[in-house]
Coordinates of C-alpha atoms and ligand atoms in Angstrom, one line a residue:
M259 CA 86.9 154.1 71.1
K260 CA 84.0 151.8 71.3
N261 CA 80.7 152.8 72.8
I262 CA 80.5 150.8 76.1
I263 CA 77.3 149.1 77.0
K264 CA 76.4 147.5 80.3
L265 CA 75.5 143.9 80.1
N266 CA 71.9 143.3 81.2
Q267 CA 68.7 142.0 79.6
K268 CA 67.5 145.5 78.4
N269 CA 70.7 146.0 76.4
L270 CA 70.8 142.5 74.8
A271 CA 69.6 143.6 71.4
E272 CA 72.3 146.2 71.2
I273 CA 75.0 143.7 72.4
S274 CA 73.9 141.1 69.9
K275 CA 75.4 143.4 67.2
E276 CA 78.8 142.6 68.7
I277 CA 78.6 139.0 69.9
P278 CA 76.0 136.2 70.0
T279 CA 73.4 136.6 72.7
P280 CA 70.6 134.3 73.9
T281 CA 67.8 134.2 71.2
Y282 CA 65.4 132.3 73.4
N283 CA 62.8 133.9 75.6
R284 CA 64.4 133.9 79.0
S285 CA 61.3 135.2 80.8
Q286 CA 59.4 132.1 79.8
L287 CA 61.8 129.6 81.2
K288 CA 60.7 127.6 84.3
T289 CA 63.4 126.9 86.8
G290 CA 64.1 123.2 86.5
I291 CA 67.6 123.3 88.0
V292 CA 68.9 124.8 91.2
H293 CA 72.6 125.1 91.1
V294 CA 74.7 125.6 94.2
G295 CA 78.1 127.3 93.6
I296 CA 77.9 129.7 90.7
G297 CA 81.6 130.1 90.2
G298 CA 83.5 130.2 86.9
F299 CA 83.4 126.5 86.4
H300 CA 79.6 126.1 86.5
R301 CA 79.2 129.1 84.2
A302 CA 81.7 127.7 81.7
H303 CA 80.3 124.2 81.9
E304 CA 76.7 123.2 82.9
A305 CA 75.3 126.6 82.3
F306 CA 77.1 126.7 78.9
Y307 CA 75.7 123.3 77.9
T308 CA 72.2 124.4 79.1
D309 CA 72.4 127.6 77.2
Q310 CA 73.2 125.7 74.0
L311 CA 70.2 123.5 74.6
L312 CA 67.8 126.4 75.3
Q313 CA 68.5 127.7 71.8
D314 CA 65.9 125.3 70.8
E315 CA 62.9 127.5 71.8
S316 CA 60.6 124.5 72.4
I317 CA 62.6 123.7 75.5
T318 CA 61.3 125.8 78.4
D319 CA 61.7 123.6 81.5
W320 CA 65.4 124.0 82.3
G321 CA 66.2 127.5 83.4
I322 CA 68.8 127.6 86.2
C323 CA 68.6 129.3 89.6
G324 CA 72.1 130.0 90.8
V325 CA 72.6 129.8 94.6
A326 CA 75.4 131.6 96.3
L327 CA 75.9 129.6 99.5
L328 CA 78.7 131.3 101.4
D329 CA 79.1 134.9 102.7
F330 CA 82.1 135.0 100.5
D331 CA 79.9 134.6 97.4
T332 CA 78.2 138.0 97.8
K333 CA 80.2 139.5 94.9
I334 CA 79.0 136.9 92.3
Y335 CA 75.5 137.2 93.6
N336 CA 75.4 141.0 93.3
T337 CA 77.0 140.8 89.8
L338 CA 74.4 138.3 88.5
K339 CA 71.6 140.4 90.1
E340 CA 72.8 143.6 88.4
Q341 CA 73.2 141.8 85.1
D342 CA 69.9 139.9 85.2
G343 CA 71.9 136.6 85.4
L344 CA 73.8 137.3 82.2
Y345 CA 77.5 137.0 81.7
T346 CA 79.9 136.7 78.8
L347 CA 81.8 133.4 78.2
I348 CA 85.1 134.0 76.5
I349 CA 86.6 130.9 75.0
K350 CA 90.3 131.3 74.5
E351 CA 91.1 129.3 71.4
L352 CA 94.5 127.6 70.8
D353 CA 95.4 130.2 68.2
G354 CA 94.8 133.1 70.6
T355 CA 91.5 134.2 69.2
H356 CA 88.5 134.7 71.5
T357 CA 85.1 133.2 70.8
K358 CA 82.5 135.1 72.9
R359 CA 78.9 134.7 73.7
V360 CA 76.4 135.9 76.3
I361 CA 75.0 133.0 78.3
G362 CA 71.4 133.3 79.4
A363 CA 70.7 130.0 81.1
I364 CA 70.9 131.4 84.7
T365 CA 67.5 133.1 85.0
D366 CA 67.2 133.4 88.8
Y367 CA 69.8 133.8 91.6
L368 CA 69.6 133.6 95.4
F369 CA 72.0 134.6 98.1
A370 CA 71.6 131.9 100.8
P371 CA 73.0 133.9 103.8
E372 CA 70.5 136.7 103.2
N373 CA 67.5 134.4 102.9
P374 CA 68.0 130.8 103.7
G375 CA 64.2 130.1 103.7
K376 CA 63.9 131.2 100.1
V377 CA 66.7 128.8 99.0
I378 CA 65.0 125.9 100.8
E379 CA 61.6 126.8 99.2
K380 CA 63.2 127.0 95.8
M381 CA 64.9 123.6 96.1
A382 CA 61.5 122.2 97.2
S383 CA 59.7 123.8 94.2
P384 CA 57.7 121.2 92.1
D385 CA 59.3 122.6 88.9
V386 CA 62.8 121.9 90.2
K387 CA 63.9 118.5 89.0
I388 CA 67.7 118.7 89.6
I389 CA 69.8 120.3 92.3
S390 CA 73.3 120.4 90.9
L391 CA 76.4 121.2 92.9
T392 CA 79.9 122.6 92.5
I393 CA 80.8 123.0 96.1
T394 CA 84.5 122.0 95.7
E395 CA 86.3 118.9 96.8
G396 CA 86.4 120.1 100.4
G397 CA 82.7 120.9 100.4
Y398 CA 81.7 117.3 100.9
N399 CA 82.9 117.3 104.5
Y400 CA 84.6 114.0 104.1
N401 CA 87.3 113.1 106.6
E402 CA 90.1 111.1 104.9
A403 CA 91.4 109.8 108.3
T404 CA 88.1 108.4 109.5
Q405 CA 86.7 108.0 106.0
E406 CA 83.4 109.3 107.4
F407 CA 81.3 112.5 107.4
D408 CA 83.0 115.1 109.7
F409 CA 80.5 115.9 112.4
S410 CA 83.1 117.9 114.3
N411 CA 82.9 120.7 111.6
P412 CA 81.4 123.7 113.6
L413 CA 79.2 124.6 110.6
I414 CA 77.6 121.1 110.6
Q415 CA 77.0 121.5 114.4
H416 CA 75.4 124.9 113.6
D417 CA 73.1 123.3 111.0
L418 CA 72.0 120.5 113.4
K419 CA 70.9 123.2 115.9
N420 CA 69.4 125.6 113.3
P421 CA 67.7 123.6 110.7
Q422 CA 65.7 126.5 109.3
A423 CA 68.8 128.7 108.8
P424 CA 71.5 126.3 107.7
K425 CA 75.0 127.3 106.5
T426 CA 76.1 124.1 104.7
I427 CA 74.7 122.3 101.7
F428 CA 73.8 119.3 103.9
G429 CA 71.5 121.5 106.0
Y430 CA 69.8 123.0 102.9
L431 CA 69.3 119.7 101.1
T432 CA 67.9 118.0 104.2
Q433 CA 65.3 120.8 104.8
A434 CA 64.4 121.0 101.1
L435 CA 63.9 117.2 100.8
K436 CA 61.9 117.2 104.0
L437 CA 59.5 119.8 102.6
R438 CA 59.2 117.7 99.4
K439 CA 58.3 114.7 101.4
E440 CA 55.8 116.6 103.7
R441 CA 54.1 118.2 100.7
G442 CA 53.7 114.9 98.9
L443 CA 55.9 116.1 96.0
K444 CA 58.2 114.0 93.8
G445 CA 61.8 113.7 94.6
C446 CA 64.6 115.1 92.5
T447 CA 68.2 114.4 91.3
I448 CA 71.2 115.7 93.3
Q449 CA 73.9 116.0 90.7
S450 CA 77.5 116.6 91.8
C451 CA 79.7 118.4 89.3
D452 CA 82.8 118.3 91.5
N453 CA 86.1 116.6 90.9
I454 CA 85.7 113.6 93.2
Q455 CA 85.9 109.9 92.3
G456 CA 82.3 108.7 92.5
N457 CA 81.0 112.2 93.1
G458 CA 77.4 111.1 93.1
H459 CA 78.1 108.3 95.5
M460 CA 80.1 110.7 97.7
A461 CA 77.2 113.2 97.7
K462 CA 74.8 110.5 98.7
R463 CA 76.9 109.0 101.4
M464 CA 77.7 112.3 103.0
L465 CA 74.1 113.6 102.8
M466 CA 72.8 110.3 104.2
S467 CA 75.2 110.5 107.2
Y468 CA 73.9 114.0 108.0
V469 CA 70.3 113.0 107.5
Q470 CA 70.6 110.0 109.7
T471 CA 71.5 112.3 112.6
A472 CA 69.4 115.4 111.6
E473 CA 66.2 113.8 110.3
P474 CA 66.4 110.0 110.6
E475 CA 62.9 109.4 109.4
L476 CA 63.7 111.0 106.0
T477 CA 66.3 108.5 105.0
D478 CA 63.9 105.9 103.4
W479 CA 62.2 108.6 101.4
I480 CA 65.5 109.8 100.0
E481 CA 66.5 106.2 99.2
T482 CA 63.4 105.9 97.0
N483 CA 62.9 109.4 95.7
V484 CA 66.3 110.9 95.1
S485 CA 69.0 109.9 92.6
F486 CA 72.7 110.8 92.7
P487 CA 74.3 110.2 89.3
N488 CA 78.1 110.2 89.1
A489 CA 79.7 112.4 86.5
M490 CA 83.0 113.4 85.1
V491 CA 83.2 117.1 84.4
D492 CA 85.9 118.9 82.5
R493 CA 86.8 122.4 81.2
I494 CA 89.8 124.4 82.4
T495 CA 88.4 127.7 83.7
P496 CA 91.0 130.0 85.2
A497 CA 90.0 132.9 87.5
T498 CA 88.9 136.0 85.5
S499 CA 91.5 138.7 85.5
A500 CA 91.1 142.5 85.4
L501 CA 92.7 142.4 82.0
D502 CA 90.0 140.0 80.7
I503 CA 87.3 142.4 81.9
E504 CA 89.1 145.3 80.2
T505 CA 89.8 143.5 77.0
L506 CA 86.1 142.6 76.6
K507 CA 85.3 146.3 77.0
Q508 CA 87.8 147.4 74.5
T509 CA 87.2 144.8 71.9
S510 CA 83.4 144.3 72.1
G511 CA 82.3 147.3 74.0
I512 CA 80.7 145.2 76.7
D513 CA 80.8 146.2 80.3
D514 CA 80.6 142.9 82.1
A515 CA 81.7 142.9 85.8
W516 CA 82.4 139.2 85.8
P517 CA 82.9 137.4 82.5
V518 CA 84.1 133.8 82.5
V519 CA 87.2 132.7 80.5
C520 CA 87.8 129.1 79.6
E521 CA 89.6 126.8 77.2
P522 CA 87.8 125.4 74.1
F523 CA 87.9 121.8 75.3
K524 CA 84.9 120.6 77.3
Q525 CA 83.7 117.2 78.4
W526 CA 80.8 115.9 80.5
V527 CA 80.2 112.2 81.0
I528 CA 77.2 111.4 83.1
E529 CA 75.4 108.4 84.4
D530 CA 71.9 108.4 83.2
D531 CA 70.1 108.3 86.5
F532 CA 67.8 111.3 86.8
I533 CA 64.8 110.3 88.8
A534 CA 62.7 113.3 87.8
G535 CA 63.8 113.7 84.2
R536 CA 66.6 115.8 82.7
P537 CA 67.6 118.1 79.9
A538 CA 68.7 116.4 76.7
W539 CA 72.2 117.5 77.3
E540 CA 73.4 114.8 74.9
T541 CA 72.1 116.9 72.0
V542 CA 74.7 119.5 72.8
G543 CA 77.7 117.2 73.4
A544 CA 77.4 115.6 76.9
Q545 CA 77.8 111.8 77.0
F546 CA 75.5 109.6 78.9
V547 CA 77.0 106.3 80.0
K548 CA 76.2 103.4 82.3
D549 CA 79.4 103.5 84.3
V550 CA 81.3 106.7 84.6
V551 CA 84.0 105.5 87.0
P552 CA 86.7 104.8 84.4
Y553 CA 86.3 108.3 82.9
E554 CA 86.4 109.9 86.4
K555 CA 89.5 108.0 87.3
M556 CA 91.3 109.0 84.1
K557 CA 90.4 112.6 84.4
L558 CA 91.2 113.0 88.1
S559 CA 94.4 111.1 88.1
L560 CA 95.8 112.6 84.9
L561 CA 94.3 116.0 84.4
N562 CA 93.7 117.2 87.9
A563 CA 96.8 115.5 89.3
G564 CA 98.7 116.8 86.3
H565 CA 97.6 120.3 87.3
S566 CA 98.7 119.7 90.9
V567 CA 102.1 118.5 89.7
L568 CA 102.6 121.6 87.5
G569 CA 101.2 123.9 90.2
I570 CA 103.3 122.6 93.1
L571 CA 106.6 122.3 91.1
G572 CA 105.8 125.5 89.2
A573 CA 105.5 127.4 92.5
L574 CA 108.8 126.1 93.7
Y575 CA 110.4 127.2 90.5
G576 CA 108.9 130.6 90.9
Y577 CA 106.4 130.5 88.0
S578 CA 103.0 132.0 88.3
T579 CA 101.0 130.3 85.5
I580 CA 100.5 126.7 84.5
D581 CA 101.6 127.2 80.9
E582 CA 104.9 128.6 82.1
A583 CA 105.5 125.5 84.2
A584 CA 104.4 123.2 81.4
S585 CA 106.9 124.8 79.0
N586 CA 109.8 124.0 81.3
A587 CA 111.5 120.9 79.8
D588 CA 112.3 119.3 83.2
I589 CA 108.9 119.8 84.7
S590 CA 107.3 118.6 81.5
S591 CA 109.5 115.4 81.6
F592 CA 108.6 114.9 85.2
L593 CA 104.9 115.1 84.3
R594 CA 105.2 112.7 81.4
I595 CA 107.1 110.2 83.5
Y596 CA 104.5 110.5 86.3
M597 CA 101.6 110.0 83.9
G598 CA 103.3 107.1 82.0
N599 CA 105.0 105.2 84.8
E600 CA 102.9 105.8 87.8
V601 CA 99.3 106.7 86.7
T602 CA 98.8 104.7 83.6
P603 CA 99.5 101.3 85.3
T604 CA 96.6 102.1 87.7
L605 CA 94.0 102.8 85.1
G606 CA 93.4 99.4 83.5
D607 CA 91.5 99.2 80.2
L608 CA 89.3 102.1 79.4
E609 CA 86.9 101.0 76.8
G610 CA 86.4 103.4 74.0
V611 CA 89.2 105.8 75.2
N612 CA 92.5 106.2 73.5
L613 CA 94.6 106.9 76.6
K614 CA 97.7 108.0 74.7
N615 CA 95.8 110.6 72.8
Y616 CA 94.1 111.7 76.0
K617 CA 97.5 112.3 77.6
F618 CA 98.9 114.1 74.6
S619 CA 95.8 116.3 74.5
L620 CA 96.4 117.2 78.2
I621 CA 100.0 118.2 77.5
Q622 CA 98.6 120.5 74.8
R623 CA 95.9 121.9 77.0
F624 CA 98.3 122.6 79.9
G625 CA 100.5 124.4 77.5
N626 CA 97.8 126.8 76.1
T627 CA 99.6 130.1 76.6
Y628 CA 96.4 132.1 76.3
I629 CA 94.7 130.5 79.2
K630 CA 97.2 131.8 81.8
D631 CA 95.7 129.5 84.5
Q632 CA 97.0 130.7 87.8
I633 CA 99.3 128.4 89.8
E634 CA 97.7 130.1 92.8
R635 CA 94.3 128.7 91.8
I636 CA 95.6 125.3 91.1
C637 CA 97.5 125.0 94.4
S638 CA 94.6 126.4 96.4
Q639 CA 92.9 123.8 98.7
S640 CA 95.6 121.3 97.9
S641 CA 94.9 119.6 101.2
A642 CA 91.5 118.5 99.8
K643 CA 92.8 117.9 96.2
I644 CA 95.8 115.7 96.9
P645 CA 93.9 112.9 98.5
I646 CA 91.6 112.8 95.5
F647 CA 93.9 113.5 92.7
I648 CA 97.2 111.9 93.7
L649 CA 97.0 109.5 96.6
P650 CA 94.7 106.9 94.9
T651 CA 97.5 106.4 92.4
V652 CA 100.0 106.0 95.2
Y653 CA 97.8 103.4 97.0
K654 CA 97.2 101.4 93.9
Q655 CA 100.9 101.5 92.9
L656 CA 102.0 100.5 96.3
E657 CA 99.6 97.6 96.2
Q658 CA 100.8 96.4 92.8
K659 CA 104.5 97.2 93.6
G660 CA 104.8 99.8 90.9
S661 CA 106.8 103.0 91.0
I662 CA 105.7 105.8 93.3
N663 CA 108.9 107.9 93.1
H664 CA 107.5 110.9 91.3
A665 CA 104.3 110.9 93.4
A666 CA 106.4 110.8 96.6
F667 CA 108.5 113.7 95.1
I668 CA 105.4 115.8 94.6
I669 CA 104.3 115.2 98.2
A670 CA 107.7 116.2 99.4
A671 CA 107.5 119.3 97.2
F672 CA 104.1 120.0 98.7
A673 CA 105.6 119.9 102.2
I674 CA 108.2 122.4 101.1
Y675 CA 105.7 124.5 99.3
S676 CA 103.7 124.6 102.6
L677 CA 106.5 126.6 104.2
G678 CA 105.0 129.6 102.3
Q679 CA 108.2 130.6 100.5
N680 CA 110.3 129.0 97.8
E681 CA 114.1 128.7 97.8
F682 CA 114.4 131.9 95.7
G683 CA 112.6 133.8 98.5
T684 CA 109.3 134.2 96.6
Q685 CA 106.3 134.4 98.9
L686 CA 103.8 131.7 98.0
I687 CA 100.1 132.6 98.5
I688 CA 98.6 129.6 100.2
K689 CA 94.8 129.4 100.2
D690 CA 93.8 126.3 102.1
A691 CA 91.3 125.4 104.7
M692 CA 94.2 123.6 106.5
E693 CA 96.7 126.4 106.0
A694 CA 97.8 126.7 109.6
E695 CA 98.2 122.9 110.1
L696 CA 100.1 122.6 106.8
N697 CA 102.4 125.3 107.8
E698 CA 103.0 124.0 111.2
K699 CA 103.9 120.5 109.9
A700 CA 106.0 122.0 107.1
I701 CA 108.1 123.7 109.7
A702 CA 108.4 120.6 111.8
S703 CA 109.5 118.7 108.6
Q704 CA 112.6 120.8 108.4
N705 CA 114.0 118.7 111.2
N706 CA 112.1 115.5 110.5
P707 CA 110.6 115.3 107.0
T708 CA 108.0 112.7 107.8
A709 CA 106.3 115.1 110.3
F710 CA 104.4 116.4 107.3
L711 CA 102.9 112.9 106.7
E712 CA 101.3 113.1 110.2
L713 CA 98.5 115.2 108.7
E714 CA 96.1 112.2 108.8
S715 CA 93.1 114.0 107.3
I716 CA 95.2 114.2 104.1
F717 CA 97.6 111.2 104.2
G718 CA 95.7 108.7 106.3
T719 CA 98.1 106.0 107.3
L720 CA 100.6 106.6 104.5
K721 CA 103.3 107.5 107.1
N722 CA 103.4 103.8 108.0
D723 CA 104.3 102.6 104.5
E724 CA 108.1 102.0 104.4
T725 CA 108.3 102.1 100.6
F726 CA 106.5 105.4 100.4
V727 CA 108.3 107.0 103.3
K728 CA 111.7 106.1 101.9
A729 CA 111.0 107.6 98.5
Y730 CA 109.4 110.7 100.2
N731 CA 112.4 111.2 102.5
E732 CA 114.9 110.9 99.7
A733 CA 113.0 113.4 97.6
Y734 CA 112.6 115.8 100.5
L735 CA 116.3 115.8 101.3
N736 CA 117.3 116.1 97.6
I737 CA 115.1 119.2 97.1
V738 CA 116.4 120.8 100.3
Q739 CA 120.1 120.0 99.6
N740 CA 120.3 120.4 95.9
G741 CA 117.5 122.8 95.1
I742 CA 114.3 122.1 93.1
E743 CA 115.8 122.4 89.6
K744 CA 118.6 119.9 90.2
S745 CA 116.4 117.5 92.2
V746 CA 113.8 117.4 89.4
K747 CA 116.6 116.6 86.9
D748 CA 117.9 113.9 89.2
I749 CA 114.6 112.1 89.7
N750 CA 113.9 112.2 86.0
S751 CA 117.3 110.8 85.1
N752 CA 117.3 107.1 84.0
V753 CA 113.6 106.9 83.6
L754 CA 112.1 106.4 80.3
N755 CA 110.7 109.7 79.3
D756 CA 107.4 108.9 77.6
I757 CA 103.8 109.2 78.5
Ligands
CS2_50 C1 92.0 122.0 88.7 C2 90.6 122.0 88.1 O1 91.2 122.8 90.7 C3 92.1 122.3 90.2 O2 93.1 122.0 90.7 O3 92.7 120.9 88.3 O4 89.9 123.1 88.5 C4 90.6 121.8 86.6 O5 91.0 122.9 86.0 C5 89.2 121.4 86.2 O6 88.8 120.2 86.8 C6 89.2 121.2 84.7 O7 88.1 120.4 84.3

């Protein structure tokens, strides 16, 4: 039985006998980055890249302060506090081995609901050059139906009335930028790391909408002093399980309350537009490019949409992990046809990218049996994901009169999924900000399938498109009448099965 050691700064020397730990002097790092949303993804991605970089001890400007924004984030905040910002990253390799290291890039952490003023001050600190975000697709407060910032959100209304004690990212950024301006400080970069097409543009457009109402005289200053680079981010990071925590204890003797598990693959393609400077992330594998749009499109419409396809179909088949769904021959054919026939024709030429290899590598990544990515995680917040991951493909294919049958099938499967139970009687755990509306329309769809498409904040005006509605209705009825397995076989039949 191994001696178990708690993960914290004091125990690092002892822990380094088991796995690599930060060798740089953490206490000397300045906070150059404030990151909002310190979930698994940030800790497997930006914080990982930054940790790699900091191993060059001459680099001392880029420590990260992690901000937990929501009440719900109290657990991660407390964990980081107890562990001095340290955590173990466990990379699950394709051969089943684990590569582990303690990541030290997060040197400070704040819990916004406890002390909003402190977060605003930190964001306005002269040392801070970048405020990066993983606030999820839904966090941008964009309304698909109006294509505008959603002022009807009660939290936004709260922030407008309580500028010093905000609850949303928009309230925080506005106050922090206002302080920077008032104090004659330089601006900074706001760097989105979320899965949104043009994530930097989206961050800017949504923030500017808010600022125009909350602090109109700040808009010009932001235009000149703040940059919003777009980026494509990628690393599959499932939720940490109790087994992951226990295995780390048993194999390395490390008591870490919240390690992060992820796949070996990682990618970060960023537009080089950092108004106040940036870490040399390119020295540790990030790519800086002029135009990131093609990379984003490729990743969102193949990887993220591929995940949603496997997640939604997987749930209806009764699977609980992505690799299980990916190993089902019919689901896998479905995915390959969707990628090949429906997504690929929308992507155009991607300079420097071998699309076929990319798609093959996705199939391999989805099938990694050691990752055990939860279908529940993938399907969570689908109401925000579908408009970003799948619908752009549908719109483009409708415009160019390409096939949309598999996409329409997925939307029909999502309507059935939203009933909260699959045909085998398994309860589906639906975690979605629109859970109630989804369920209400899913029930109405049992008599009239198109009722589901009335959810305008997801589907916009798609319910008026005859081609789409026809394919959707057929798929819906096929699933209900013949069951998911037969209907997936049916829709795949007679289509060339190649990505
Ligand atoms: C997933 C992503 O949330 C989702 O539905 O597709 O979290 C995905 O795992 C990451 O974007 C991978 O880079």
